[in-house]
Short mmCIF file of C-alpha atoms in Angstrom, two decimals:
data_model
loop_
_atom_site.label_atom_id
_atom_site.label_comp_id
_atom_site.label_asym_id
_atom_site.label_seq_id
_atom_site.Cartn_x
_atom_site.Cartn_y
_atom_site.Cartn_z
CA MET A 1 40.58 25.33 92.83
CA LEU A 2 37.53 26.95 94.35
CA LYS A 3 35.67 24.84 96.86
CA LYS A 4 32.08 24.41 95.63
CA GLY A 5 28.90 22.48 96.18
CA GLY A 6 27.22 20.49 93.44
CA ILE A 7 25.29 21.43 90.30
CA ARG A 8 21.67 20.28 90.29
CA ILE A 9 20.22 19.54 86.83
CA ALA A 10 16.90 18.36 85.42
CA ILE A 11 16.67 16.48 82.12
CA ALA A 12 13.84 16.37 79.60
CA GLY A 13 14.35 13.24 77.50
CA LEU A 14 16.31 10.23 78.84
CA GLY A 15 17.66 9.05 75.48
CA ASN A 16 21.16 8.10 74.36
CA CYS A 17 22.60 11.58 74.92
CA ALA A 18 21.35 11.71 78.51
CA SER A 19 22.69 8.19 79.03
CA ALA A 20 26.19 9.18 77.89
CA LEU A 21 26.09 12.33 80.03
CA ILE A 22 25.09 10.49 83.21
CA GLN A 23 27.61 7.73 82.57
CA GLY A 24 30.25 10.46 82.20
CA ILE A 25 29.28 12.12 85.49
CA HIS A 26 30.11 8.83 87.22
CA TYR A 27 33.11 7.96 85.02
CA TYR A 28 35.03 11.18 85.69
CA THR A 29 35.69 10.62 89.38
CA PRO A 30 37.88 12.99 91.42
CA GLU A 31 40.61 10.35 91.29
CA ARG A 32 40.49 10.08 87.50
CA CYS A 33 40.41 13.86 87.16
CA ARG A 34 43.38 14.21 89.52
CA ASP A 35 45.45 11.57 87.76
CA GLY A 36 44.75 12.87 84.25
CA VAL A 37 41.85 11.90 82.01
CA VAL A 38 41.03 11.56 78.34
CA GLY A 39 38.01 13.14 76.68
CA LEU A 40 37.43 16.43 78.52
CA MET A 41 37.85 19.85 76.96
CA HIS A 42 38.13 21.26 80.49
CA ARG A 43 39.00 19.11 83.50
CA GLU A 44 37.43 21.68 85.78
CA ILE A 45 35.46 24.87 85.23
CA GLY A 46 35.17 27.34 88.08
CA GLY A 47 36.19 24.63 90.52
CA TYR A 48 33.59 22.14 89.27
CA LEU A 49 34.48 18.63 88.09
CA PRO A 50 32.06 16.54 85.99
CA CYS A 51 31.27 14.42 89.07
CA ASP A 52 29.93 17.53 90.82
CA ILE A 53 26.84 17.38 88.59
CA GLN A 54 23.75 15.72 90.06
CA VAL A 55 20.51 14.81 88.29
CA VAL A 56 17.61 15.78 90.55
CA ALA A 57 14.63 15.53 88.16
CA ALA A 58 13.92 13.77 84.87
CA PHE A 59 11.04 13.55 82.41
CA ASP A 60 10.31 11.12 79.57
CA VAL A 61 7.41 9.47 77.75
CA ASP A 62 8.65 5.91 77.19
CA ALA A 63 7.03 3.10 79.16
CA ARG A 64 10.41 1.47 79.88
CA LYS A 65 11.72 4.63 81.55
CA VAL A 66 8.77 6.32 83.25
CA GLY A 67 8.51 5.20 86.87
CA THR A 68 12.09 3.90 86.87
CA ASP A 69 15.14 5.25 88.68
CA VAL A 70 17.16 7.51 86.37
CA SER A 71 20.27 5.37 86.83
CA ARG A 72 18.45 2.37 85.32
CA ALA A 73 16.30 4.26 82.82
CA ILE A 74 19.36 5.41 80.88
CA PHE A 75 20.12 1.78 79.97
CA ALA A 76 16.56 0.91 78.92
CA LYS A 77 15.59 0.38 75.29
CA PRO A 78 15.51 1.95 72.80
CA ASN A 79 18.80 3.43 74.10
CA CYS A 80 21.71 1.80 72.31
CA THR A 81 24.78 3.92 73.01
CA THR A 82 28.05 2.42 74.20
CA VAL A 83 28.11 1.57 77.90
CA PHE A 84 31.44 2.84 79.21
CA GLN A 85 30.34 3.21 82.84
CA SER A 86 27.94 0.47 83.95
CA ASP A 87 28.47 0.86 87.70
CA ILE A 88 25.95 3.57 88.54
CA PRO A 89 24.09 3.37 91.88
CA ASP A 90 20.38 4.17 92.11
CA SER A 91 19.91 7.92 92.34
CA GLY A 92 16.55 7.97 94.12
CA VAL A 93 15.24 10.15 91.25
CA ILE A 94 12.29 8.57 89.46
CA VAL A 95 11.54 9.46 85.85
CA ARG A 96 8.21 11.30 85.61
CA MET A 97 5.74 11.10 82.72
CA ALA A 98 5.99 14.18 80.52
CA PRO A 99 3.41 15.57 78.11
CA VAL A 100 3.93 13.82 74.77
CA LEU A 101 2.99 16.85 72.63
CA ASP A 102 4.86 16.36 69.31
CA GLY A 103 7.64 14.24 70.85
CA ILE A 104 6.75 10.99 69.03
CA SER A 105 6.55 10.92 65.24
CA GLU A 106 3.74 8.76 63.81
CA HIS A 107 6.04 6.73 61.55
CA MET A 108 7.96 5.31 64.54
CA ALA A 109 5.01 2.99 65.28
CA ASP A 110 6.07 0.95 62.23
CA TYR A 111 9.33 -0.25 63.81
CA ALA A 112 10.29 -2.95 66.32
CA ASP A 113 9.80 -2.10 70.00
CA ASP A 114 13.53 -2.18 70.82
CA ARG A 115 14.15 0.43 68.11
CA THR A 116 11.35 2.89 68.76
CA PHE A 117 9.46 4.68 71.52
CA ILE A 118 6.68 2.94 73.44
CA ARG A 119 4.34 5.53 74.87
CA SER A 120 3.72 5.10 78.57
CA ASP A 121 0.11 4.89 79.73
CA ALA A 122 0.97 6.85 82.88
CA ARG A 123 -0.83 10.15 83.38
CA GLU A 124 0.98 13.04 81.72
CA LEU A 125 2.09 15.76 84.10
CA THR A 126 0.65 19.20 83.54
CA LYS A 127 2.85 22.21 83.01
CA ASP A 128 2.15 23.40 86.56
CA GLU A 129 3.18 19.98 87.91
CA ILE A 130 6.46 19.99 85.98
CA VAL A 131 7.25 23.51 87.17
CA SER A 132 6.42 22.40 90.71
CA GLU A 133 8.71 19.36 90.36
CA LEU A 134 11.56 21.54 89.09
CA LYS A 135 11.18 23.82 92.09
CA ARG A 136 10.76 20.96 94.59
CA SER A 137 13.89 19.18 93.33
CA GLY A 138 16.04 22.28 93.62
CA ALA A 139 17.08 22.02 89.97
CA GLU A 140 19.23 24.93 88.81
CA ILE A 141 19.44 24.04 85.10
CA LEU A 142 17.03 22.24 82.74
CA LEU A 143 18.53 20.32 79.80
CA ASN A 144 16.35 19.88 76.72
CA TYR A 145 17.00 16.53 75.00
CA VAL A 146 13.62 15.99 73.28
CA PRO A 147 13.70 14.46 69.76
CA VAL A 148 14.45 16.51 66.64
CA GLY A 149 11.30 18.08 65.24
CA SER A 150 9.61 18.37 68.64
CA GLU A 151 8.93 22.08 68.25
CA LYS A 152 6.05 22.21 70.72
CA ALA A 153 7.89 20.14 73.33
CA ALA A 154 11.06 22.24 73.13
CA ARG A 155 9.14 25.47 73.62
CA PHE A 156 7.12 23.85 76.40
CA TYR A 157 10.28 23.07 78.39
CA ALA A 158 11.70 26.54 77.76
CA GLU A 159 8.50 27.95 79.25
CA CYS A 160 8.81 25.59 82.22
CA ALA A 161 12.36 26.79 82.88
CA LEU A 162 11.23 30.40 82.78
CA GLU A 163 8.35 29.76 85.19
CA ALA A 164 10.53 27.71 87.53
CA GLY A 165 13.22 30.40 87.50
CA ILE A 166 16.08 28.15 86.34
CA ALA A 167 18.68 28.16 83.55
CA PHE A 168 18.03 26.39 80.23
CA ILE A 169 20.31 24.47 77.87
CA ASN A 170 18.77 23.76 74.49
CA ASN A 171 20.61 20.82 72.96
CA MET A 172 18.34 20.35 69.97
CA PRO A 173 17.47 22.34 66.82
CA VAL A 174 14.41 24.29 67.81
CA PHE A 175 15.33 27.95 67.88
CA ILE A 176 14.96 29.16 71.47
CA ALA A 177 18.17 31.05 72.32
CA SER A 178 18.30 32.37 68.76
CA ASP A 179 14.68 33.54 68.99
CA LYS A 180 14.88 37.15 70.20
CA ALA A 181 11.56 36.96 72.00
CA PHE A 182 12.68 33.98 74.09
CA ALA A 183 16.18 35.42 74.57
CA ASP A 184 14.70 38.69 75.88
CA ARG A 185 12.48 36.81 78.34
CA PHE A 186 15.43 34.88 79.80
CA LYS A 187 17.34 38.16 80.01
CA ALA A 188 14.45 39.85 81.80
CA ARG A 189 14.34 37.02 84.36
CA ASN A 190 18.16 37.13 84.67
CA LEU A 191 18.32 33.42 83.79
CA PRO A 192 21.16 32.00 81.66
CA ILE A 193 20.39 30.15 78.44
CA ILE A 194 22.76 28.32 76.06
CA GLY A 195 21.61 27.26 72.58
CA ASP A 196 20.68 26.20 70.04
CA ASP A 197 21.52 22.67 68.81
CA ILE A 198 24.62 21.20 70.44
CA LYS A 199 27.80 20.65 68.45
CA SER A 200 29.54 17.35 69.08
CA GLN A 201 32.97 17.25 70.65
CA LEU A 202 34.48 16.14 67.35
CA GLY A 203 31.57 15.50 65.02
CA ALA A 204 30.36 16.12 61.50
CA THR A 205 29.49 19.81 61.83
CA ILE A 206 32.61 20.97 63.69
CA THR A 207 34.81 19.02 61.24
CA HIS A 208 32.95 20.48 58.24
CA ARG A 209 33.26 23.99 59.69
CA VAL A 210 36.99 23.67 60.31
CA LEU A 211 37.59 22.45 56.76
CA THR A 212 35.41 25.21 55.30
CA ASP A 213 37.34 27.80 57.31
CA LEU A 214 40.60 26.21 56.11
CA PHE A 215 39.53 26.64 52.46
CA ALA A 216 38.83 30.33 53.16
CA LYS A 217 42.13 30.92 54.98
CA ARG A 218 44.18 29.13 52.31
CA GLY A 219 42.61 31.03 49.42
CA VAL A 220 40.74 28.05 47.95
CA LYS A 221 37.36 28.89 46.44
CA LEU A 222 34.76 26.45 47.76
CA LEU A 223 32.31 25.75 44.94
CA ARG A 224 30.15 22.97 46.32
CA THR A 225 29.98 20.63 49.29
CA TYR A 226 27.87 17.98 50.96
CA GLN A 227 27.69 16.29 54.34
CA LEU A 228 25.87 12.97 54.49
CA ASN A 229 25.24 11.18 57.78
CA THR A 230 23.92 7.71 58.62
CA GLY A 231 23.17 6.16 62.00
CA GLY A 232 20.99 3.62 63.78
CA ASN A 233 19.75 5.34 66.94
CA THR A 234 16.28 6.78 67.58
CA ASP A 235 17.49 10.20 66.45
CA PHE A 236 18.12 8.91 62.93
CA LEU A 237 14.93 6.87 62.96
CA ASN A 238 12.96 9.92 64.09
CA MET A 239 14.48 11.96 61.25
CA LYS A 240 13.18 9.61 58.57
CA ASN A 241 10.10 11.82 58.82
CA GLN A 242 11.25 14.63 56.54
CA GLN A 243 8.66 17.01 57.96
CA ARG A 244 10.61 17.05 61.25
CA LEU A 245 13.88 18.06 59.60
CA ALA A 246 13.40 21.70 58.64
CA SER A 247 15.09 23.28 61.66
CA LYS A 248 17.78 20.56 61.80
CA LYS A 249 18.83 21.15 58.20
CA THR A 250 18.78 24.92 58.72
CA SER A 251 20.92 24.62 61.84
CA LYS A 252 23.55 22.34 60.28
CA THR A 253 23.66 24.20 56.97
CA GLU A 254 24.00 27.65 58.51
CA ALA A 255 26.77 26.38 60.80
CA VAL A 256 28.83 25.64 57.67
CA GLN A 257 27.73 28.69 55.68
CA ALA A 258 28.74 30.95 58.58
CA VAL A 259 32.45 30.20 58.12
CA ALA A 260 32.56 30.14 54.29
CA LYS A 261 34.48 33.05 52.73
CA LYS A 262 31.51 33.64 50.43
CA ARG A 263 28.04 32.21 50.95
CA ILE A 264 27.60 29.04 48.88
CA GLU A 265 24.64 28.92 46.51
CA ASP A 266 21.81 26.85 48.01
CA GLU A 267 21.93 24.31 45.17
CA ASN A 268 25.64 23.70 45.83
CA ILE A 269 25.45 22.81 49.52
CA HIS A 270 23.72 19.87 51.16
CA VAL A 271 24.12 19.26 54.88
CA GLY A 272 21.93 16.93 56.83
CA PRO A 273 20.92 13.45 58.00
CA SER A 274 20.72 11.00 55.13
CA ASP A 275 19.52 7.59 56.25
CA TYR A 276 18.72 5.24 59.10
CA VAL A 277 20.85 2.08 59.28
CA PRO A 278 19.67 0.04 62.30
CA TRP A 279 22.81 -2.06 62.80
CA GLN A 280 24.91 1.08 63.25
CA ASN A 281 23.09 1.73 66.57
CA ASP A 282 24.59 4.89 68.13
CA ASN A 283 27.53 4.97 65.74
CA LYS A 284 27.28 7.82 63.22
CA ILE A 285 29.15 7.71 59.93
CA CYS A 286 29.66 11.02 58.16
CA PHE A 287 30.77 11.56 54.57
CA ILE A 288 31.99 15.02 53.58
CA ARG A 289 32.89 16.09 50.05
CA MET A 290 34.24 19.53 49.14
CA GLU A 291 35.05 20.77 45.64
CA GLY A 292 36.96 23.94 44.92
CA HIS A 293 39.49 25.84 42.82
CA LEU A 294 42.98 26.75 44.01
CA PHE A 295 45.97 28.55 42.46
CA GLY A 296 45.51 29.19 38.74
CA ASP A 297 41.82 28.28 39.03
CA VAL A 298 42.91 24.63 39.07
CA PRO A 299 40.23 22.27 40.47
CA MET A 300 40.65 20.14 43.59
CA ASP A 301 38.40 18.05 45.79
CA LEU A 302 38.46 16.56 49.28
CA GLU A 303 36.59 13.55 50.65
CA LEU A 304 36.45 12.54 54.31
CA ARG A 305 34.83 9.71 56.25
CA LEU A 306 34.25 10.16 59.98
CA SER A 307 32.96 7.44 62.33
CA VAL A 308 31.97 8.43 65.88
CA GLU A 309 29.80 7.17 68.73
CA ASP A 310 27.17 9.90 68.55
CA SER A 311 26.04 10.34 72.17
CA PRO A 312 29.37 10.38 74.06
CA ASN A 313 30.44 12.87 71.39
CA SER A 314 27.55 15.08 72.52
CA ALA A 315 28.16 14.51 76.24
CA GLY A 316 31.74 15.74 75.87
CA VAL A 317 30.28 19.16 75.13
CA VAL A 318 27.25 19.34 77.41
CA ILE A 319 29.44 18.54 80.42
CA ASP A 320 31.03 21.96 79.83
CA MET A 321 27.76 23.71 78.98
CA ILE A 322 26.35 22.73 82.39
CA ARG A 323 29.37 24.08 84.26
CA CYS A 324 29.35 27.34 82.26
CA CYS A 325 25.66 27.77 83.10
CA LYS A 326 26.47 27.29 86.77
CA LEU A 327 29.20 29.96 86.57
CA ALA A 328 26.68 32.35 85.02
CA LEU A 329 24.17 31.64 87.79
CA GLU A 330 26.79 32.30 90.46
CA ASN A 331 27.82 35.57 88.80
CA GLY A 332 24.26 36.78 88.26
CA ILE A 333 24.57 36.66 84.45
CA GLY A 334 21.26 36.22 82.62
CA GLY A 335 20.15 35.93 79.02
CA VAL A 336 21.98 34.18 76.20
CA LEU A 337 25.55 33.25 77.11
CA GLU A 338 27.16 34.44 73.89
CA GLY A 339 30.57 32.76 74.13
CA PRO A 340 29.30 29.35 75.32
CA SER A 341 26.49 29.41 72.73
CA ALA A 342 28.91 30.25 69.90
CA TYR A 343 31.42 27.57 70.91
CA PHE A 344 29.08 24.77 71.93
CA CYS A 345 26.13 25.17 69.52
CA LYS A 346 25.46 24.92 65.78
CA HIS A 347 22.86 27.70 65.69
CA PRO A 348 23.75 30.38 68.28
CA PRO A 349 22.15 33.83 68.04
CA VAL A 350 25.42 35.13 66.54
CA GLN A 351 27.81 32.94 64.54
CA TYR A 352 31.58 33.28 65.03
CA THR A 353 34.51 31.38 63.59
CA ASP A 354 35.59 28.50 65.79
CA ASP A 355 38.87 30.28 66.60
CA ASP A 356 36.98 33.35 67.81
CA ALA A 357 34.41 31.24 69.68
CA TYR A 358 37.23 29.35 71.41
CA GLN A 359 38.75 32.60 72.64
CA MET A 360 35.31 33.75 73.81
CA ILE A 361 34.65 30.62 75.86
CA GLU A 362 38.10 30.70 77.45
CA THR A 363 37.59 34.37 78.35
CA PHE A 364 34.14 33.64 79.78
CA ILE A 365 35.48 30.84 82.00
CA ARG A 366 38.52 32.81 83.13
CA THR A 367 36.74 36.08 83.94
CA SER A 368 33.75 34.37 85.58
CA THR A 369 36.03 32.30 87.79
CA VAL A 370 38.12 35.33 88.79
CA LYS A 371 35.00 37.28 89.78
CA LEU A 372 33.96 34.48 92.13
CA ALA A 373 37.44 34.14 93.61
CA VAL A 374 37.63 37.79 94.63
CA ARG A 375 34.25 37.89 96.35
#
């Protein structure tokens, strides 16, 4: 194992996903990693363990989080994910007030305070101030966790990363890495970017993709399919505003279409969030149905129900995205990281099958680590 320092990250949006990530950083101690752990795709990447990641800056807009230490903000309402690591010491990093932009949908004002966002009355930082904070903190990577549909906010943070000269991980479905203009700018600055729209460790989209690929490999013609999802976190509440769903539906649908043997007619595929069920909290329930014809043009169908805690499912992937970004920084690799984006994201610039993407990510990790070892 290579002996390394830490990885310094900044986070935009201290919601459930950030909570699960930070809990995981403290859960996966060196002792647990040494003795064998459950839930990691890679125990170490380039010599880095999950506990080598350190949050050095954070931005949010909720009154219960702004002005609070990050280690306490991640447990504040409306966060509702499972607490699997409650023993987290104060970090000394205080959550700063971000520009709201389009980060809060109007309809969320109609729900109870413990379910929705409460806008802080603190002064919003300017772009120059956020860039200055990123530089002052020594952040190397900025994670974008703003709510679905926050197109302006996502682009704002991508611009901040570019100006601050740091890497960018786009966990949500606004097309940054898959926008050639943005991708070219990160390449020109020699800054790594991974995106767009994080896949879960074992979630609805990856499961749907694997089954769609299985139909193709086994010679079964896929005629029609749907993926319906329900949940009770702020992500599902936010997505009750259908106007915020365009990029999300595109991202999830194209992730499935990309591995179909033949593109499915638009009227025969439906992939996307379906409803908000408050008592589910951070638990997501997914229903997948697939109808096709097999040997002799004989019909068949498949139905699947998947129940997962949504945010730890996300954190199991971003913990690797961060370490891959760090490897790229150390090797002087800028622009879109093709293998990591294909394996970790629903809407990368180029879609690959999951088998191919897996080989790409393993090659990226292996070759990047070897390059560092021989220096």
